[in-house]
Amino acid sequence: MNNTVRQRILLSRDIQMDDFNSIETISIERYVSTGGYKALDKALKELKPEGVIKEVKSSGLRGRGGAGFPTWRKWEFVAGAAGDEKYLCCNAAEGEQGTFKDRCLIRSNPHQLIEGIIIASYAVGARKSYLYITESYSKEITVLEKALQEAKEKRYIGEKILGTDFSLDICIRKCPNKYVAGEETAMMEVIEGRAAKPWQKPPHYPANRGLYGKPTIVNNTGTLSNIPHIVLKGGEWFSKIGSPKSPGNMLFTLTGDINRPGVYELPLGITLKELINNCGNGLKNGRGFKAAFLPGNPPLTESQIDVPLDFDSLKEIGSGLGCAAVIVLGDRTCVVDTTLGFSRFRMEESCGQCPPCQMGTAKMARLLQKIEDGQGEMDDLVNIENTCSSSKGQGYCHLLSGAAFIVEGAVRHFRKEFEAHIHERKCPLRSSAGNSL
Ligand code: SF4
């Protein structure tokens, strides 16, 4: 049975869009006075690396960046890899559309993240870690620089941490403000001073041959921010929050035609309806619900509004949670125009090294634009579907497949609306003055 009772772990409050600039950063003094860095002490002096991994395993924590891969599995692999030189990278390159959860986490509680990085580095045997963050997040970079300095002064980072033999250096690495820079192998390239271009995989993944050819753990900001709580309160405590197979909370970034857009910390397994009504205060102007786009996945429809938002439940219905960005469309918002926006974004963000990606994203965007402009033919829909089906699984990273899943899903679920654009030779939701009704 799901345990969807709300319990705050990562954020002390919800952060509505209007409140974003008023987020207060928790100082190191306040963090320590409320139990901060106690988990690090417990990890280093009591649990040891194997004990930390054991707690993370029993917690059931899955990566919060999109793939939902069990965190302990990656950690165990890197911890067991041969050699002394290993790295950890915290991915705070938040390039997906409709998400700003990592910004909120960093702005509000940088020491929670830093403590998570130190514990994770200890568990896998890394002696150097990178905080990889989008260069346009200037405020968050300043917050992190200050917090890292404070942690160094308190000897939580540096040589012989807390009097043990464990030493760690953490550096900030800025990355270009590009979607693809957040892909984990593009991250290796950027940190080593090259352009953000994902690798062909297999043969090599960061866990076996990452930074400087050494085993490297890549974890998301949200994943690592959970670690101090799991270590301090125990994996079993964490495993009872959320869905049985997707334990813990998720930071949902709720935007679109919503009265109260923002970042909401909720147990995995809540439904889309609960998220929209209880957190978002319903749709704007009393509009009905049409769809929710979770970028990189097929959109959810009204008949799916009660499906639990967790990794497995969404996979079962052919969609996916991604990074829990939820973009809601009301019944007067055009699905074709919205799908075109997602498609164009991916075309513009393609790094261009895989021909199917360059051509496929451009073709999807061109055909969608034609339909949205009232110039489309029924053959264009068939052409879109064929392009999507031949694009899935192609390319060195998920950008092209993600575009195909969104577009194919939108056409499948809202075919009548696409056909209406073609038959009426205009968007049926626009007035003659060109405004959405
Ligand atoms: S799939 Fe697209 S974005 Fe990804 S590596 Fe290939 S060209 Fe670049």
Coordinates of C-alpha atoms and ligand atoms in Angstrom, one line a residue:
M1 CA 0.0 0.0 0.0
N2 CA 1.2 3.5 -0.8
N3 CA 2.2 5.8 2.0
T4 CA 1.4 9.1 0.6
V5 CA 1.1 11.1 3.9
R6 CA 3.1 14.3 3.4
Q7 CA 6.4 14.5 5.3
R8 CA 8.9 17.2 4.5
I9 CA 12.5 16.0 4.0
L10 CA 14.3 18.3 1.6
L11 CA 12.5 21.6 1.6
S12 CA 11.1 23.3 4.7
R13 CA 8.2 24.7 2.6
D14 CA 6.7 24.7 -0.8
I15 CA 8.2 27.2 -3.1
Q16 CA 5.7 28.9 -5.3
M17 CA 6.9 30.6 -8.5
D18 CA 6.2 34.1 -7.0
D19 CA 8.2 33.2 -3.9
F20 CA 11.3 32.1 -5.7
N21 CA 13.3 35.3 -5.2
S22 CA 12.5 35.3 -1.5
I23 CA 14.0 31.9 -0.7
E24 CA 16.1 32.2 2.4
T25 CA 19.4 30.2 2.5
I26 CA 19.9 28.1 5.6
S27 CA 23.3 29.1 7.1
I28 CA 25.8 26.6 8.3
E29 CA 25.1 27.6 11.9
R30 CA 21.4 26.9 11.5
Y31 CA 22.1 23.7 9.6
V32 CA 24.4 22.4 12.3
S33 CA 22.1 23.4 15.1
T34 CA 19.3 21.3 13.6
G35 CA 21.4 18.1 13.2
G36 CA 23.3 19.0 10.1
Y37 CA 26.6 17.1 9.5
K38 CA 25.7 14.6 12.2
A39 CA 25.0 12.1 9.4
L40 CA 28.6 12.7 8.1
D41 CA 29.9 11.9 11.6
K42 CA 27.8 8.7 11.7
A43 CA 28.9 7.6 8.3
L44 CA 32.6 8.2 8.9
K45 CA 32.8 6.9 12.5
E46 CA 30.1 4.3 12.7
L47 CA 28.8 3.0 9.4
K48 CA 32.0 3.0 7.2
P49 CA 31.5 2.9 3.4
E50 CA 29.8 -0.6 3.3
G51 CA 27.4 0.5 6.1
V52 CA 26.5 3.7 4.2
I53 CA 25.8 1.7 1.0
K54 CA 23.8 -0.8 3.0
E55 CA 21.5 2.0 4.4
V56 CA 21.1 3.5 0.9
K57 CA 20.2 0.0 -0.4
S58 CA 17.6 -0.6 2.3
S59 CA 16.2 2.9 1.7
G60 CA 15.3 2.0 -1.9
L61 CA 16.4 5.5 -3.1
R62 CA 16.3 5.9 -6.9
G63 CA 18.0 8.6 -8.9
R64 CA 16.1 11.9 -9.0
G65 CA 17.5 13.0 -12.3
G66 CA 15.2 11.1 -14.6
A67 CA 16.2 7.5 -15.0
G68 CA 15.1 6.3 -11.5
F69 CA 18.1 3.9 -11.3
P70 CA 18.7 2.4 -7.8
T71 CA 21.3 4.7 -6.3
W72 CA 23.0 1.9 -4.3
R73 CA 23.7 -0.2 -7.4
K74 CA 25.8 2.5 -9.0
W75 CA 27.6 3.2 -5.7
E76 CA 28.4 -0.5 -5.1
F77 CA 29.8 -0.8 -8.6
V78 CA 32.1 2.2 -8.3
A79 CA 33.1 1.3 -4.7
G80 CA 34.1 -2.1 -5.9
A81 CA 36.0 -0.9 -9.0
A82 CA 39.7 -1.4 -9.0
G83 CA 42.1 1.5 -8.3
D84 CA 42.3 4.4 -5.9
E85 CA 41.4 7.2 -8.2
K86 CA 37.6 7.7 -8.4
Y87 CA 35.4 10.7 -8.8
L88 CA 31.9 11.9 -7.9
C89 CA 30.0 14.4 -9.9
C90 CA 26.9 16.1 -8.6
N91 CA 24.7 17.0 -11.6
A92 CA 23.0 20.4 -11.1
A93 CA 22.8 21.2 -14.8
E94 CA 19.1 21.6 -14.9
G95 CA 18.4 21.8 -18.6
E96 CA 15.0 20.2 -19.0
Q97 CA 12.0 22.3 -19.8
G98 CA 9.7 23.2 -16.9
T99 CA 12.0 22.4 -14.0
F100 CA 13.7 24.5 -11.4
K101 CA 13.8 22.1 -8.4
D102 CA 17.6 21.9 -8.2
R103 CA 17.7 25.7 -8.0
C104 CA 15.3 25.6 -5.1
L105 CA 17.3 22.9 -3.3
I106 CA 20.6 24.7 -3.7
R107 CA 19.2 28.1 -2.8
S108 CA 17.4 26.9 0.3
N109 CA 19.8 24.3 1.8
P110 CA 23.2 24.1 0.2
H111 CA 24.8 22.3 3.2
Q112 CA 22.2 19.4 2.9
L113 CA 23.6 18.9 -0.6
I114 CA 27.2 19.3 0.4
E115 CA 26.8 16.8 3.2
G116 CA 25.3 14.4 0.8
I117 CA 28.2 14.8 -1.6
I118 CA 30.7 14.2 1.1
I119 CA 29.0 11.0 2.4
A120 CA 28.5 9.7 -1.1
S121 CA 32.2 10.4 -2.0
Y122 CA 33.2 8.5 1.2
A123 CA 31.0 5.6 0.3
V124 CA 32.4 5.1 -3.2
G125 CA 36.0 6.0 -2.4
A126 CA 36.2 9.3 -4.3
R127 CA 38.7 11.8 -3.1
K128 CA 37.7 14.6 -5.5
S129 CA 34.2 15.6 -6.3
Y130 CA 32.6 18.1 -8.7
L131 CA 29.6 20.2 -8.3
Y132 CA 28.5 20.7 -11.9
I133 CA 26.1 23.5 -12.4
T134 CA 24.6 25.6 -15.2
E135 CA 26.6 28.8 -15.6
S136 CA 23.4 31.0 -15.7
Y137 CA 22.6 29.9 -12.2
S138 CA 24.7 32.7 -10.9
K139 CA 22.9 33.2 -7.5
E140 CA 23.1 29.4 -6.8
I141 CA 26.8 29.4 -7.7
T142 CA 27.4 32.2 -5.2
V143 CA 25.4 30.3 -2.6
L144 CA 27.5 27.1 -3.2
E145 CA 30.8 29.0 -3.2
K146 CA 30.0 30.5 0.2
A147 CA 28.7 27.2 1.6
L148 CA 31.8 25.3 0.4
Q149 CA 34.0 27.8 2.1
E150 CA 32.1 27.5 5.3
A151 CA 32.3 23.7 5.2
K152 CA 36.0 23.9 4.6
E153 CA 36.5 26.3 7.6
K154 CA 34.6 23.8 9.8
R155 CA 36.8 21.0 8.4
Y156 CA 33.9 19.0 6.8
I157 CA 35.8 19.3 3.6
G158 CA 39.6 19.0 3.2
E159 CA 42.2 16.8 4.8
K160 CA 41.4 14.2 7.5
I161 CA 37.7 15.1 7.8
L162 CA 36.4 14.9 11.4
G163 CA 39.7 13.5 12.5
T164 CA 39.4 10.4 10.3
D165 CA 41.7 9.3 7.4
F166 CA 39.1 10.5 4.8
S167 CA 40.0 13.6 2.8
L168 CA 38.0 15.2 0.1
D169 CA 38.1 18.2 -2.2
I170 CA 34.9 19.6 -3.9
C171 CA 35.1 21.9 -6.9
I172 CA 32.4 23.8 -8.7
R173 CA 32.4 23.4 -12.5
K174 CA 30.2 25.6 -14.6
C175 CA 28.6 24.2 -17.7
P176 CA 27.0 25.9 -20.7
N177 CA 23.3 26.7 -20.5
K178 CA 22.4 23.8 -22.8
Y179 CA 20.1 20.9 -22.4
V180 CA 22.7 18.4 -23.6
A181 CA 25.3 19.6 -21.1
G182 CA 23.3 17.9 -18.4
E183 CA 23.8 14.5 -20.0
E184 CA 26.2 12.6 -17.8
T185 CA 28.9 11.8 -20.5
A186 CA 28.7 15.4 -21.9
M187 CA 29.4 16.4 -18.3
M188 CA 32.7 14.4 -18.4
E189 CA 33.6 16.2 -21.5
V190 CA 32.9 19.7 -20.1
I191 CA 34.7 19.0 -16.8
E192 CA 37.8 17.9 -18.8
G193 CA 37.6 21.1 -20.8
R194 CA 35.9 20.0 -24.0
A195 CA 32.5 20.8 -25.7
A196 CA 29.3 19.3 -24.2
K197 CA 29.0 16.2 -26.5
P198 CA 27.6 13.0 -25.2
W199 CA 29.5 9.7 -25.8
Q200 CA 28.3 6.8 -27.7
K201 CA 27.4 4.1 -25.2
P202 CA 28.4 1.3 -24.9
P203 CA 31.3 0.7 -24.5
H204 CA 32.0 3.2 -21.8
Y205 CA 29.8 4.5 -19.0
P206 CA 31.0 6.9 -16.3
A207 CA 30.8 4.2 -13.6
N208 CA 33.4 2.1 -15.3
R209 CA 35.4 4.7 -17.3
G210 CA 34.4 8.3 -16.5
L211 CA 36.4 11.4 -15.6
Y212 CA 40.0 11.1 -16.7
G213 CA 39.3 7.4 -17.5
K214 CA 38.5 6.5 -13.9
P215 CA 35.3 5.1 -12.2
T216 CA 33.0 8.0 -11.7
I217 CA 29.6 8.4 -9.9
V218 CA 27.1 10.8 -11.3
N219 CA 24.2 11.7 -9.0
N220 CA 21.6 14.3 -9.2
T221 CA 21.2 17.2 -6.7
G222 CA 18.0 15.8 -5.4
T223 CA 19.4 12.3 -5.0
L224 CA 22.4 13.5 -3.0
S225 CA 20.3 15.9 -0.9
N226 CA 18.4 12.8 0.4
I227 CA 21.6 11.1 1.7
P228 CA 22.1 12.9 5.0
H229 CA 18.5 12.0 6.0
I230 CA 18.8 8.4 5.0
V231 CA 22.1 8.0 6.9
L232 CA 20.8 9.7 10.0
K233 CA 17.4 8.2 10.2
G234 CA 18.1 4.9 8.5
G235 CA 17.1 3.3 5.2
E236 CA 14.1 1.6 6.6
W237 CA 12.6 4.9 7.7
F238 CA 13.0 6.3 4.2
S239 CA 11.6 3.1 2.5
K240 CA 8.3 3.6 4.2
I241 CA 7.7 7.0 2.6
G242 CA 6.1 7.2 -0.9
S243 CA 5.4 4.1 -3.1
P244 CA 6.9 0.7 -2.2
K245 CA 9.0 0.6 -5.3
S246 CA 9.6 4.3 -5.5
P247 CA 10.3 5.4 -1.9
G248 CA 10.8 8.9 -0.6
N249 CA 9.7 12.3 -1.7
M250 CA 10.1 14.0 -5.1
L251 CA 10.3 17.7 -5.8
F252 CA 7.6 18.2 -8.4
T253 CA 7.9 21.4 -10.5
L254 CA 4.3 22.2 -11.4
T255 CA 3.7 24.8 -14.1
G256 CA 1.4 25.6 -17.0
D257 CA -2.3 26.6 -16.8
I258 CA -2.2 26.3 -13.0
N259 CA -3.3 28.8 -10.3
R260 CA -0.3 28.2 -8.1
P261 CA 2.8 27.1 -10.0
G262 CA 5.8 26.1 -8.0
V263 CA 8.0 23.4 -6.6
Y264 CA 6.2 21.0 -4.3
E265 CA 7.8 18.2 -2.2
L266 CA 5.5 15.3 -2.1
P267 CA 5.7 11.5 -1.6
L268 CA 6.2 9.6 -4.8
G269 CA 2.9 7.9 -5.6
I270 CA 0.6 10.9 -5.2
T271 CA -1.7 11.3 -8.2
L272 CA -1.7 14.1 -10.8
K273 CA -5.1 15.1 -9.6
E274 CA -3.9 15.6 -6.0
L275 CA -0.8 17.5 -7.3
I276 CA -3.0 19.9 -9.4
N277 CA -5.8 20.4 -6.9
N278 CA -4.1 20.3 -3.5
C279 CA -0.8 22.1 -4.5
G280 CA -1.6 24.0 -7.7
N281 CA -5.0 25.1 -6.5
G282 CA -6.6 23.8 -9.7
L283 CA -6.5 25.2 -13.2
K284 CA -6.5 28.9 -14.1
N285 CA -9.9 30.5 -14.8
G286 CA -11.8 27.4 -13.8
R287 CA -10.7 25.7 -17.0
G288 CA -11.0 21.9 -17.4
F289 CA -7.9 19.6 -17.5
K290 CA -6.7 18.5 -20.9
A291 CA -3.2 17.1 -20.5
A292 CA 0.0 17.1 -18.5
F293 CA 3.4 17.0 -20.3
L294 CA 6.3 15.4 -18.4
P295 CA 9.1 16.4 -20.8
G296 CA 10.8 13.5 -22.6
N297 CA 7.7 11.3 -22.2
P298 CA 4.2 10.9 -23.8
P299 CA 1.7 13.4 -22.2
L300 CA -0.9 12.2 -19.6
T301 CA -4.5 12.6 -20.4
E302 CA -7.7 13.1 -18.3
S303 CA -8.2 9.3 -18.1
Q304 CA -4.7 9.0 -16.5
I305 CA -5.2 11.7 -13.9
D306 CA -5.5 9.2 -11.1
V307 CA -2.3 7.3 -12.0
P308 CA 0.3 7.4 -9.1
L309 CA 3.2 9.7 -10.1
D310 CA 6.1 7.3 -9.5
F311 CA 8.7 5.6 -11.7
D312 CA 6.9 2.3 -12.2
S313 CA 3.3 3.3 -12.4
L314 CA 4.0 5.8 -15.1
K315 CA 6.2 3.3 -17.0
E316 CA 3.3 0.8 -16.9
I317 CA 1.0 3.3 -18.8
G318 CA 3.8 4.0 -21.4
S319 CA 4.9 7.3 -19.9
G320 CA 7.6 8.3 -17.4
L321 CA 8.3 10.5 -14.5
G322 CA 11.5 12.1 -15.8
C323 CA 12.7 14.8 -13.5
A324 CA 9.1 15.4 -12.2
A325 CA 8.5 18.5 -14.3
V326 CA 4.7 18.6 -14.8
I327 CA 3.4 21.1 -17.3
V328 CA -0.4 21.2 -17.2
L329 CA -2.6 22.2 -20.1
G330 CA -6.2 23.5 -19.7
D331 CA -8.9 22.6 -22.1
R332 CA -8.4 25.9 -24.1
T333 CA -4.7 25.4 -24.7
C334 CA -3.6 24.1 -28.0
V335 CA -1.9 20.7 -27.9
V336 CA -0.4 21.1 -31.3
D337 CA 1.2 24.5 -30.4
T338 CA 2.5 23.0 -27.1
T339 CA 3.9 20.0 -28.8
L340 CA 5.6 22.2 -31.4
G341 CA 7.2 24.1 -28.5
F342 CA 8.7 20.9 -27.0
S343 CA 9.8 19.8 -30.5
R344 CA 11.5 23.1 -31.4
F345 CA 13.3 23.2 -28.1
R346 CA 14.8 19.8 -28.8
M347 CA 15.7 20.7 -32.4
E348 CA 17.5 23.8 -31.1
E349 CA 19.3 21.9 -28.3
S350 CA 20.5 19.1 -30.5
C351 CA 24.3 19.1 -30.3
G352 CA 24.4 17.9 -34.0
Q353 CA 26.8 15.0 -33.7
C354 CA 24.2 12.3 -34.6
P355 CA 22.7 12.8 -38.1
P356 CA 19.3 11.1 -37.1
C357 CA 19.0 13.6 -34.3
Q358 CA 19.7 16.6 -36.4
M359 CA 17.4 15.5 -39.2
G360 CA 14.7 13.9 -37.0
T361 CA 14.2 16.8 -34.6
A362 CA 14.2 19.3 -37.5
K363 CA 11.6 17.3 -39.4
M364 CA 9.3 16.9 -36.4
A365 CA 9.4 20.6 -35.8
R366 CA 8.9 21.5 -39.5
L367 CA 5.8 19.3 -39.9
L368 CA 4.3 20.4 -36.6
Q369 CA 4.8 24.0 -37.5
K370 CA 3.1 23.4 -40.9
I371 CA 0.0 21.9 -39.1
E372 CA -0.1 24.6 -36.5
D373 CA 0.0 27.2 -39.3
G374 CA -3.0 25.6 -41.0
Q375 CA -1.0 24.4 -43.9
G376 CA -0.9 20.7 -42.9
E377 CA -2.1 17.6 -44.8
M378 CA -3.2 14.3 -43.4
D379 CA 0.0 12.8 -44.9
D380 CA 2.0 15.1 -42.6
L381 CA 0.6 13.2 -39.6
V382 CA 1.7 9.9 -41.0
N383 CA 5.1 11.4 -41.8
I384 CA 5.3 12.6 -38.2
E385 CA 4.4 9.2 -36.8
N386 CA 7.0 7.5 -39.1
T387 CA 9.7 10.0 -38.1
C388 CA 9.0 9.4 -34.4
S389 CA 9.0 5.6 -34.7
S390 CA 12.3 5.6 -36.6
S391 CA 13.9 8.1 -34.2
K392 CA 13.3 6.2 -31.0
G393 CA 16.5 4.6 -29.6
Q394 CA 18.7 6.6 -32.1
G395 CA 21.4 9.0 -31.1
Y396 CA 24.1 9.0 -28.4
C397 CA 21.7 10.5 -25.8
H398 CA 18.0 10.6 -25.0
L399 CA 17.3 14.0 -26.6
L400 CA 16.0 12.5 -29.9
S401 CA 14.1 9.7 -28.3
G402 CA 12.6 12.1 -25.8
A403 CA 11.4 14.3 -28.7
A404 CA 9.9 11.3 -30.4
F405 CA 8.1 10.1 -27.2
I406 CA 6.5 13.5 -26.7
V407 CA 5.4 14.1 -30.3
E408 CA 4.2 10.5 -30.9
G409 CA 2.3 10.5 -27.6
A410 CA 0.7 13.9 -28.3
V411 CA -0.5 12.7 -31.8
R412 CA -1.7 9.4 -30.4
H413 CA -3.7 10.9 -27.5
F414 CA -4.9 14.1 -29.2
R415 CA -5.2 13.0 -32.9
K416 CA -8.6 14.7 -33.3
E417 CA -7.1 18.0 -32.4
F418 CA -4.3 17.6 -34.9
E419 CA -6.8 16.6 -37.5
A420 CA -9.0 19.6 -36.7
H421 CA -6.0 21.9 -37.5
I422 CA -5.6 20.2 -40.8
H423 CA -9.4 20.2 -41.8
E424 CA -10.1 23.7 -40.6
R425 CA -6.8 25.0 -41.9
K426 CA -6.2 26.9 -38.6
C427 CA -6.0 26.2 -34.9
P428 CA -9.6 25.6 -33.8
L429 CA -8.9 27.1 -30.4
R430 CA -7.9 30.5 -31.7
S431 CA -10.3 33.3 -32.4
S432 CA -10.2 35.1 -35.7
A433 CA -8.0 37.8 -34.0
G434 CA -5.4 35.1 -33.4
N435 CA -5.9 34.8 -29.6
S436 CA -6.5 31.6 -27.7
L437 CA -10.1 31.4 -26.6
Ligands
SF4_1 S1 21.1 12.4 -29.8 FE1 21.2 14.6 -30.5 S2 21.8 15.7 -28.7 FE2 22.2 13.6 -28.2 S3 24.4 13.3 -28.8 FE3 23.2 12.8 -30.6 S4 23.0 14.8 -31.8 FE4 23.7 15.3 -29.7

